[in-house]
Coordinates of C-alpha atoms and ligand atoms in Angstrom, one line a residue:
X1 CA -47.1 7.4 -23.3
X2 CA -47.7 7.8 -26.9
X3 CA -45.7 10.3 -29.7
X4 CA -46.6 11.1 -32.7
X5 CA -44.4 13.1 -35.2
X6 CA -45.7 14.8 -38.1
X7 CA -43.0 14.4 -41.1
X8 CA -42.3 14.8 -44.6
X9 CA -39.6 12.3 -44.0
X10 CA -40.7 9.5 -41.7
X11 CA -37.8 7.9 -43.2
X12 CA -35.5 9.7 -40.9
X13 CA -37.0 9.3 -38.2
X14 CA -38.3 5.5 -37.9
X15 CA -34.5 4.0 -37.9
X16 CA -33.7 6.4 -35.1
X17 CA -36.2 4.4 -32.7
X18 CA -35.3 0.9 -33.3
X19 CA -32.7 0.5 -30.7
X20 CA -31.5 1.5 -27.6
X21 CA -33.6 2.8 -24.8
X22 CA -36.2 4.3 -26.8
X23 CA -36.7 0.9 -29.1
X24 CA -36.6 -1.1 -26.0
X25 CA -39.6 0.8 -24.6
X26 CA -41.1 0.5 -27.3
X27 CA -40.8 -3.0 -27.8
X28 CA -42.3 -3.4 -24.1
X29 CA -45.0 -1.0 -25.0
X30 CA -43.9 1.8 -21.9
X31 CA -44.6 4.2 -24.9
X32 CA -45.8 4.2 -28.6
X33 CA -44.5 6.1 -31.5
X34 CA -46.4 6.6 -34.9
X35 CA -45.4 9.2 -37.7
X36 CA -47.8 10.4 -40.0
X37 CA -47.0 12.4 -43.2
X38 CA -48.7 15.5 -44.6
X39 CA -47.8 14.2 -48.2
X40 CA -50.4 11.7 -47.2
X41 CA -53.2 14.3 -47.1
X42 CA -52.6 16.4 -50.3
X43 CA -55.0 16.0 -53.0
X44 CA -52.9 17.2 -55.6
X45 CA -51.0 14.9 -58.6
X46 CA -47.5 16.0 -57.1
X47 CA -48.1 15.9 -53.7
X48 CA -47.2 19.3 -53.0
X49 CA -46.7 19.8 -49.3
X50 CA -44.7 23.6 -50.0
X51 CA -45.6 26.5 -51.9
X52 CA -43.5 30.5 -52.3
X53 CA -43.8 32.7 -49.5
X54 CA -45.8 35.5 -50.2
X55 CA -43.9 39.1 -50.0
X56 CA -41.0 37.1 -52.0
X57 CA -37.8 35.6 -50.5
X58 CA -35.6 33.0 -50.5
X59 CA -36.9 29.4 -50.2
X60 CA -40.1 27.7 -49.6
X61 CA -42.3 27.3 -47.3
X62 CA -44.9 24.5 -46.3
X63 CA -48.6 24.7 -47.1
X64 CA -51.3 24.7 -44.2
X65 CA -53.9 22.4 -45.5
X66 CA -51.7 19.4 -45.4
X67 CA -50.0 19.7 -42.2
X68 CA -53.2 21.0 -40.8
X69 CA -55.0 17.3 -41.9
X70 CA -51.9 15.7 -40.9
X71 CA -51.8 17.0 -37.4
X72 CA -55.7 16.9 -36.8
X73 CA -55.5 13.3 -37.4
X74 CA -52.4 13.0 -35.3
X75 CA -54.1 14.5 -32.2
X76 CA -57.0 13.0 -30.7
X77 CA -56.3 14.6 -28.7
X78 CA -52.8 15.6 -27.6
X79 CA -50.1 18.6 -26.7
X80 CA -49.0 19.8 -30.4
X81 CA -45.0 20.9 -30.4
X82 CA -43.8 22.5 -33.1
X83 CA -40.0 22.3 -33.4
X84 CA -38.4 25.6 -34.3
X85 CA -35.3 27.7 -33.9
X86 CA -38.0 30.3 -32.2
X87 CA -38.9 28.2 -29.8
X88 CA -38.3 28.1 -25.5
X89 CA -35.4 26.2 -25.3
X90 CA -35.8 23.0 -24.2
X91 CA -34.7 22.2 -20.9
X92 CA -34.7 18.8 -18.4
X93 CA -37.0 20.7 -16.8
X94 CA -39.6 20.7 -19.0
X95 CA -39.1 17.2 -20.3
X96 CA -40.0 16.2 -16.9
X97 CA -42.8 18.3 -17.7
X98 CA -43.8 16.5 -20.8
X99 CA -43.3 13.2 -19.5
X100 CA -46.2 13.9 -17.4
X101 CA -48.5 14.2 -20.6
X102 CA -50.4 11.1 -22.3
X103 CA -49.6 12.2 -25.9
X104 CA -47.5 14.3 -27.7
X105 CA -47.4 15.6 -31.3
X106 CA -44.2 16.6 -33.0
X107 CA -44.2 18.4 -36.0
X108 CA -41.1 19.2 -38.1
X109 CA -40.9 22.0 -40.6
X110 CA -38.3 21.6 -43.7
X111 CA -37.6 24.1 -46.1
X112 CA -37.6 28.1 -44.5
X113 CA -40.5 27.3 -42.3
X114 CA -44.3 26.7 -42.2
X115 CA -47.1 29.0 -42.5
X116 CA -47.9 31.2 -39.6
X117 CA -51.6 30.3 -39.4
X118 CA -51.0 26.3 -38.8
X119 CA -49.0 27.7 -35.5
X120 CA -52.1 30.0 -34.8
X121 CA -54.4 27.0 -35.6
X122 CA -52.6 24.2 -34.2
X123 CA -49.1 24.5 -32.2
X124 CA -49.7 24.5 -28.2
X125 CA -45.9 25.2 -27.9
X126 CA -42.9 25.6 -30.3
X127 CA -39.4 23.8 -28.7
X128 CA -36.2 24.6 -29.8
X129 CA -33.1 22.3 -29.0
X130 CA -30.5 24.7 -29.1
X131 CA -29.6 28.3 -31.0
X132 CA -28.1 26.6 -34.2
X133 CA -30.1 25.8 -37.3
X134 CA -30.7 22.3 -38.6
X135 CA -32.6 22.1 -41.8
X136 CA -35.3 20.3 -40.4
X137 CA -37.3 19.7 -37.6
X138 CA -36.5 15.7 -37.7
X139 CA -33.8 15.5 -35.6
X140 CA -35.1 18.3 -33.0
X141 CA -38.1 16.2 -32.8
X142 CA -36.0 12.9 -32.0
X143 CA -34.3 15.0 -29.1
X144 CA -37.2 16.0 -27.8
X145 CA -38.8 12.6 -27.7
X146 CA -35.5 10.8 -26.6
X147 CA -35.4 12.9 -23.6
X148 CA -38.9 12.9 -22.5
X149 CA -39.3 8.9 -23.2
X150 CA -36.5 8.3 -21.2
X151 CA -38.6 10.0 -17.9
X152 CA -41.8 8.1 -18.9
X153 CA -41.9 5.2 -15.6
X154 CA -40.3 2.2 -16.3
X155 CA -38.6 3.4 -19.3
X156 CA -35.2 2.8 -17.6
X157 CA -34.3 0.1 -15.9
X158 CA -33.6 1.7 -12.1
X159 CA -36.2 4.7 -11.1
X160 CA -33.0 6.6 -9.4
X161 CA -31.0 6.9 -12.5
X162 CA -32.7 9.8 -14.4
X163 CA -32.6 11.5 -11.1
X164 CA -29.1 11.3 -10.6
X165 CA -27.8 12.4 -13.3
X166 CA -26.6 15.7 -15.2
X167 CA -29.0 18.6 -14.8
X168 CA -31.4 16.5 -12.4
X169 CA -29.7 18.6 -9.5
X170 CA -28.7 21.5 -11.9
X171 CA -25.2 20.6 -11.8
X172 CA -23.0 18.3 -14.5
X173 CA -22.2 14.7 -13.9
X174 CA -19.1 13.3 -12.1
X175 CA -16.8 11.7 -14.1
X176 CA -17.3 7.2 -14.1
X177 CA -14.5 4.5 -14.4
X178 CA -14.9 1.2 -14.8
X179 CA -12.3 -1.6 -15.4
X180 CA -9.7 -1.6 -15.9
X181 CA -8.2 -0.4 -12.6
X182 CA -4.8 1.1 -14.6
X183 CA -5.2 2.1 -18.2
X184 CA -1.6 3.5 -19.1
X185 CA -0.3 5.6 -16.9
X186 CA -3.8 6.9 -15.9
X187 CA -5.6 4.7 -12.2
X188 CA -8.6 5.2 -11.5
X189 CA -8.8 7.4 -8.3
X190 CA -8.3 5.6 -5.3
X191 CA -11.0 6.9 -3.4
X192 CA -13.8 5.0 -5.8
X193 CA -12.4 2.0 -4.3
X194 CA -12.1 2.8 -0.7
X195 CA -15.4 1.2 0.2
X196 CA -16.1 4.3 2.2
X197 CA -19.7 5.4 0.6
X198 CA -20.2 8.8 2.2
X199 CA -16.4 9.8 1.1
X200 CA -17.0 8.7 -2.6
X201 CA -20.2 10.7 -2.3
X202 CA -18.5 14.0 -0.9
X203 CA -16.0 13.4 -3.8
X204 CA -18.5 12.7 -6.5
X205 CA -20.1 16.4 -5.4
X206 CA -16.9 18.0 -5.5
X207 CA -16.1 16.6 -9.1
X208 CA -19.2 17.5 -10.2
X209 CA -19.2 21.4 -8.6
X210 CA -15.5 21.5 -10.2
X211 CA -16.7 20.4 -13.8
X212 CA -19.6 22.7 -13.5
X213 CA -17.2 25.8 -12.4
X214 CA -14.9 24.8 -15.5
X215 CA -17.6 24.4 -18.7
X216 CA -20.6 26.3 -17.0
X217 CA -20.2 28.8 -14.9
X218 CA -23.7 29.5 -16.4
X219 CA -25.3 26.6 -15.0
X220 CA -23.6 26.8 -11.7
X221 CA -24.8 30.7 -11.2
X222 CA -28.3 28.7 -11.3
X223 CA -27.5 26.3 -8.8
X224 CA -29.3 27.6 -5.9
X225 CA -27.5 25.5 -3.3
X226 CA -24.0 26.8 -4.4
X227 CA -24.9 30.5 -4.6
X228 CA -26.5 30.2 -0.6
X229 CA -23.0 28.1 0.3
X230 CA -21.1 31.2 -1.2
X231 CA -23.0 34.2 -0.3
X232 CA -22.6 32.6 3.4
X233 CA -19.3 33.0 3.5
X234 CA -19.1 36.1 1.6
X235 CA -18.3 40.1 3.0
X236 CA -19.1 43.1 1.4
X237 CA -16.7 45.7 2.4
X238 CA -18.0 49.8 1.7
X239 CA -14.4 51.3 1.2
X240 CA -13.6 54.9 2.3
X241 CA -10.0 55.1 1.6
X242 CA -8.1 54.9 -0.6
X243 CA -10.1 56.2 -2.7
X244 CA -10.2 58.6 -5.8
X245 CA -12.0 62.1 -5.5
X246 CA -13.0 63.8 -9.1
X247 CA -9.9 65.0 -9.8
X248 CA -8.1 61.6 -9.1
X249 CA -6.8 62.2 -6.1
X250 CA -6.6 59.8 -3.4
X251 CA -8.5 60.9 -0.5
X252 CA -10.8 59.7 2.5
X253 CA -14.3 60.2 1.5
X254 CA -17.2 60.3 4.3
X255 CA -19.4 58.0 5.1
X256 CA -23.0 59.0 4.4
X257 CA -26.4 57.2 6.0
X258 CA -28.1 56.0 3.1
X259 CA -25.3 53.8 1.9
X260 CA -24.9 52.3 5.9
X261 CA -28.5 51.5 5.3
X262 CA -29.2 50.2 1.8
X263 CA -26.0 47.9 1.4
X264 CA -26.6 46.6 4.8
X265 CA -30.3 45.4 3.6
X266 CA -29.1 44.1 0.5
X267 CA -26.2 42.2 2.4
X268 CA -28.7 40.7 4.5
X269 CA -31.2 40.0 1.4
X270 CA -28.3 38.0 0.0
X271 CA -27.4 36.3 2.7
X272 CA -24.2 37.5 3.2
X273 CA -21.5 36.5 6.1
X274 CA -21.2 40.6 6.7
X275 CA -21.3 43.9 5.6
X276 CA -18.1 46.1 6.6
X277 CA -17.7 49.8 6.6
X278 CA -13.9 50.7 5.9
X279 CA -12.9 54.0 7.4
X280 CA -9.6 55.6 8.9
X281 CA -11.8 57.9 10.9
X282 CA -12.5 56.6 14.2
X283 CA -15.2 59.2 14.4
X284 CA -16.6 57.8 11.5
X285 CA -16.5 54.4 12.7
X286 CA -18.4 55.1 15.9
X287 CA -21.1 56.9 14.0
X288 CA -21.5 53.8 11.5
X289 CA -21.7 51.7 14.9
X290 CA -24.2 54.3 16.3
X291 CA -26.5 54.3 13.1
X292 CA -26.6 50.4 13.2
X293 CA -27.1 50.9 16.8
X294 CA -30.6 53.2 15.9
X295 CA -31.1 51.2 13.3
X296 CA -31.2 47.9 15.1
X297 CA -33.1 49.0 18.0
X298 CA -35.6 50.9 15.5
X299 CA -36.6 48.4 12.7
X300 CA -36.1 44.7 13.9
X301 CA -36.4 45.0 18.0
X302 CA -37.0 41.3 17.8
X303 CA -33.8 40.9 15.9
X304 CA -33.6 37.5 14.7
X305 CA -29.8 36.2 15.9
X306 CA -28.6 39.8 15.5
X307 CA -28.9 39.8 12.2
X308 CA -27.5 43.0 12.3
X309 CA -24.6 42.5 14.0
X310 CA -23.4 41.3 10.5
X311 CA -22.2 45.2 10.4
X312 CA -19.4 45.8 11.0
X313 CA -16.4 48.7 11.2
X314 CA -12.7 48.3 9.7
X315 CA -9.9 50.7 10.2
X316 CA -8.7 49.6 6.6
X317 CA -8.7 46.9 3.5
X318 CA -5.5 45.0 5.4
X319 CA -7.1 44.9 8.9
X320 CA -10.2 43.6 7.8
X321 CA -8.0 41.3 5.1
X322 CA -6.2 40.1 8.6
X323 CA -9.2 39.8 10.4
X324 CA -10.5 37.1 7.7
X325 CA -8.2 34.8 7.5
X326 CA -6.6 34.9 3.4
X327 CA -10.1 35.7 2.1
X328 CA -10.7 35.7 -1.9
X329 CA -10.7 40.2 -2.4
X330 CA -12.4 41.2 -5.4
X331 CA -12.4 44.3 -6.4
X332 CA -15.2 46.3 -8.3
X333 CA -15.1 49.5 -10.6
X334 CA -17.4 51.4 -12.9
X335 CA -13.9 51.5 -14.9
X336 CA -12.2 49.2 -17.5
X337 CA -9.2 51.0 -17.0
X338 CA -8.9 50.4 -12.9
X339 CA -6.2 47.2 -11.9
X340 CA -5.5 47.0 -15.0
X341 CA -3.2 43.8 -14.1
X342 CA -5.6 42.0 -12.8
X343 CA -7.9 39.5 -14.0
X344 CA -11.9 40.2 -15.2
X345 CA -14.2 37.8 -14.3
X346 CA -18.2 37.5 -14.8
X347 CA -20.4 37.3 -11.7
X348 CA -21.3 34.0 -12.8
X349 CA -17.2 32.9 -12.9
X350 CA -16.4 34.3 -10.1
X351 CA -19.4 32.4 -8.2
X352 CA -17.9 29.2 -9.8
X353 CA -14.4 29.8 -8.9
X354 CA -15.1 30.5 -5.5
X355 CA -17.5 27.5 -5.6
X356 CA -14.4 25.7 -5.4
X357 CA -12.6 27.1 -2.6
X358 CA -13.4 27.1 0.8
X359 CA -12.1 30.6 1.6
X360 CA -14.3 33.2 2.3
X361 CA -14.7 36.1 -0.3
X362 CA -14.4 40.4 0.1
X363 CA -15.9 42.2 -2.7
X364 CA -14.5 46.2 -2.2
X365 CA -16.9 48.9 -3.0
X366 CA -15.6 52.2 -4.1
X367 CA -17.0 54.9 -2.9
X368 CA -16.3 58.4 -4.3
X369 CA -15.3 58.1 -7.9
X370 CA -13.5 54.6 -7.2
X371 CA -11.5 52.1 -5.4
X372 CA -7.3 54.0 -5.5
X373 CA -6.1 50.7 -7.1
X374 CA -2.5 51.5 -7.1
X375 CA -2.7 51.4 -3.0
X376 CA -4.9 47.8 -3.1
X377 CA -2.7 45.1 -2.4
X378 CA -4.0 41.5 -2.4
X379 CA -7.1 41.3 -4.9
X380 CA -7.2 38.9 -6.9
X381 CA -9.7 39.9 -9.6
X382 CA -12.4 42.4 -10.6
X383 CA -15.4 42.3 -11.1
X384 CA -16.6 43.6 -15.0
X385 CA -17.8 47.0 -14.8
X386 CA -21.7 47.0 -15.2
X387 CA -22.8 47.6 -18.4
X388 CA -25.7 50.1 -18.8
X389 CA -27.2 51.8 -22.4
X390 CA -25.5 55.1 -22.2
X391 CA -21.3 54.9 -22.3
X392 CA -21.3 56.3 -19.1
X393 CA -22.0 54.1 -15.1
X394 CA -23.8 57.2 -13.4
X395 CA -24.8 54.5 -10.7
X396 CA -24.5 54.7 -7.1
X397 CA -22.0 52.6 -5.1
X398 CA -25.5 51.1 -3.6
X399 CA -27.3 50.3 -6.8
X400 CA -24.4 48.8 -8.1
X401 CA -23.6 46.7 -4.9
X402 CA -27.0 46.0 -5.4
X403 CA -26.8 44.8 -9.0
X404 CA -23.6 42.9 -8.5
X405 CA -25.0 40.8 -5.4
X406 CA -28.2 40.1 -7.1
X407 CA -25.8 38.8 -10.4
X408 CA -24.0 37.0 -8.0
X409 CA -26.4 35.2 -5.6
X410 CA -30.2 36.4 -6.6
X411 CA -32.4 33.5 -7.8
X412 CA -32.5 33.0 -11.5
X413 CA -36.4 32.9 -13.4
Ligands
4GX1 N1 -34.5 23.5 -32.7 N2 -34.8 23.9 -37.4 C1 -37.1 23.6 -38.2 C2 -37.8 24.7 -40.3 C3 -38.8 25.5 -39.5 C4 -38.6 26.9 -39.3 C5 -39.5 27.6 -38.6 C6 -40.8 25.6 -38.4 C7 -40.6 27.0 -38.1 C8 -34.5 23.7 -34.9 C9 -33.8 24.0 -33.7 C10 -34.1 24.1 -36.2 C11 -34.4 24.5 -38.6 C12 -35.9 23.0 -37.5 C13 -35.6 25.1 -39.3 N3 -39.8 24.9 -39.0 N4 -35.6 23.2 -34.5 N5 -36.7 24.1 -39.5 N6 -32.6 24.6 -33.6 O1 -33.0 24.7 -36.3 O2 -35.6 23.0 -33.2

């Protein structure tokens, strides 16, 4: 595979690829690098590869003619990236991507930029490496290549390495020991040396979950595998008391059909381990049983595993606490003023928290105008209110459920 970067200042760039990975490859030929320099196609007596901006500003900003000739000659042909704050972030994704491709041109900008019509004429893609500003595209451009020339075959040594690693299965590495054995007071952990492969491997994917949890919960919300493990073992519960009325009272609200329904469907698009109506009133109850009941007969007759059975009726919060086991309860509100001991967490934290645990989890929904908090016993955090444009959450307990499963569990882009 062949790069080429376009720079002002080769200079930084050439010591950068004489050793290590990337100058080993390159030594064995796997892949080829060449710069080329705009300066190198000006025709005036200064060399001038940057002019003003025209409408005035700060700065300057590089002509098109010479990085035009410089990237023309550089591509014959090839994919042209232009490295730049505005561009896609670069991900392992897409260096696998490139990796694929026979020959890329990089082309770093200095000063505030370049002109707008060499990207019209002659960028297929602008990168960016991160949302912090260098003040050039040099060092961008040896990220980008250092990660891509590392996928190129035969590159590295072993083929399974660059699939192993960090971000290859969306999650961050483990952590690695090597001698010695007993550095201080600190041993390696005794399980590395057990012998016992499939243990060290179940460990490894632990560490790595738990790592993930702690620095990126971000990452972790991605990780399809982890949000299906979670949502499995996670119950929705529609509360009907205690709940406020519009006056703050605590009162029994009723149930109504549309919420039976629409939760239940998006329990089930989720994957969830149930979906559990919470009512004093045995009437109540038995009419949420009857409505499933229709329901079940009506819309899935061949109902796959009785999908449906996954709803379910509680009496209250503590029997269907008892009835789990010591689940995880989370509470939710529209307000920031609700448990106002308790912890906030992001969907994406609370995913990664319970990532770690084996319990199962109860997320309370509210219905009326909110979860009585004062009568809640056992929850251990809440879920941040969702955030809409106007100051006030006119949503309904089933668009928010909803929302907050789909933060939770829904795929990400
Ligand atoms: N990830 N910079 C490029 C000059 C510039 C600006 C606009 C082209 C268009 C950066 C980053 C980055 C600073 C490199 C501005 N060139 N590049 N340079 N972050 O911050 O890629």
């Amino acid at each position: 595979m062949k790069f080429t970067v376009v720079t002002i200042l080769p200079e930084l760039i050439e010591p950068a690829l004489a050793a290590g990975v990337v100058g080993r490859a390159r030594e064995a030929g796997t892949i080829e690098v060449a710069t080329i320099n705009p300066r190198d196609f000006t025709s005036d007596r200064h060399r001038t590869v940057d002019d003003t901006p025209y409408g005035g500003g700060p700065g300057m900003v590089m002509k098109a003619e010479p990085l035009l000739a410089a990237i023309a000659t550089a591509s014959q042909p090839a994919h042209r990236i232009l490295l730049s704050p505005a561009g896609r972030p670069l991900t392992q994704a897409r260096a696998r991507e490139l990796a694929q491709l026979p020959h890329l041109v990089l082309v770093c900008g200095r000063y505030e930029g370049i002109d707008e019509r060499v990207i019209d004429e002659a960028i297929d893609e602008e990168l960016s490496i991160g949302d912090y500003v260098l003040s050039g595209g040099e060092l961008a451009a040896l990220v980008v290549l250092d990660s891509v020339a590392r996928l190129v075959p035969g590159v590295l040594g072993e083929p399974a390495s660059a699939d192993d690693e960090s971000h290859a299965a969306g999650l961050l590495e483990y952590p690695q020991y090597t001698r010695p054995p007993r550095l201080g007071a600190r041993e390696v952990p005794a399980i590395l040396t057990s012998g016992n492969h499939a243990a060290i491997a179940a460990w490894r994917r632990q560490q790595a979950i738990a790592k993930t949890a702690r620095q990126r919960p971000d990452l972790l919300a991605r990780h399809a595998e982890t949000a299906r493990a979670v949502a499995a073992r996670t119950h929705l519960a529609l509360v009907h008391h205690p709940v406020f009325d519009r006056t703050g009272s605590v009162v029994t609200s009723a149930l109504t059909n549309f919420d039976i329904h629409d939760l239940a469907r998006s329990a089930l698009t989720y994957g969830l381990a149930a979906y559990h109506i919470v009512t004093p009133i045995t009437s109540q109850r038995e009419k949420a049983e009857h409505v499933v009941k229709l329901w079940q007969a009506d819309l899935l007759p061949s109902s796959r595993g009785g999908a449906l059975a996954r709803v379910r009726t509680a009496e209250s919060i503590a029997a269907l606490v008892a009835e789990l086991g010591s689940p995880r309860v989370v509470a939710t509100s529209a307000r920031h003023d609700s448990f106002p001991n308790l912890p906030r967490r992001t969907p994406a934290e609370l995913l990664a928290e319970a990532a770690l645990e084996s319990t199962p989890v109860l997320i309370l929904l509210g219905t009326g105008h909110g979860l009585a908090h004062e009568l809640i016993p056992d929850v251990s955090c809440v879920l941040a209110p969702i955030e809409g444009a106007s100051d006030w959450n006119h949503l309904a307990v089933r668009s928010a459920g909803a929302i907050l499963l789909d933060r939770l569990f829904g795929a990400r882009g």
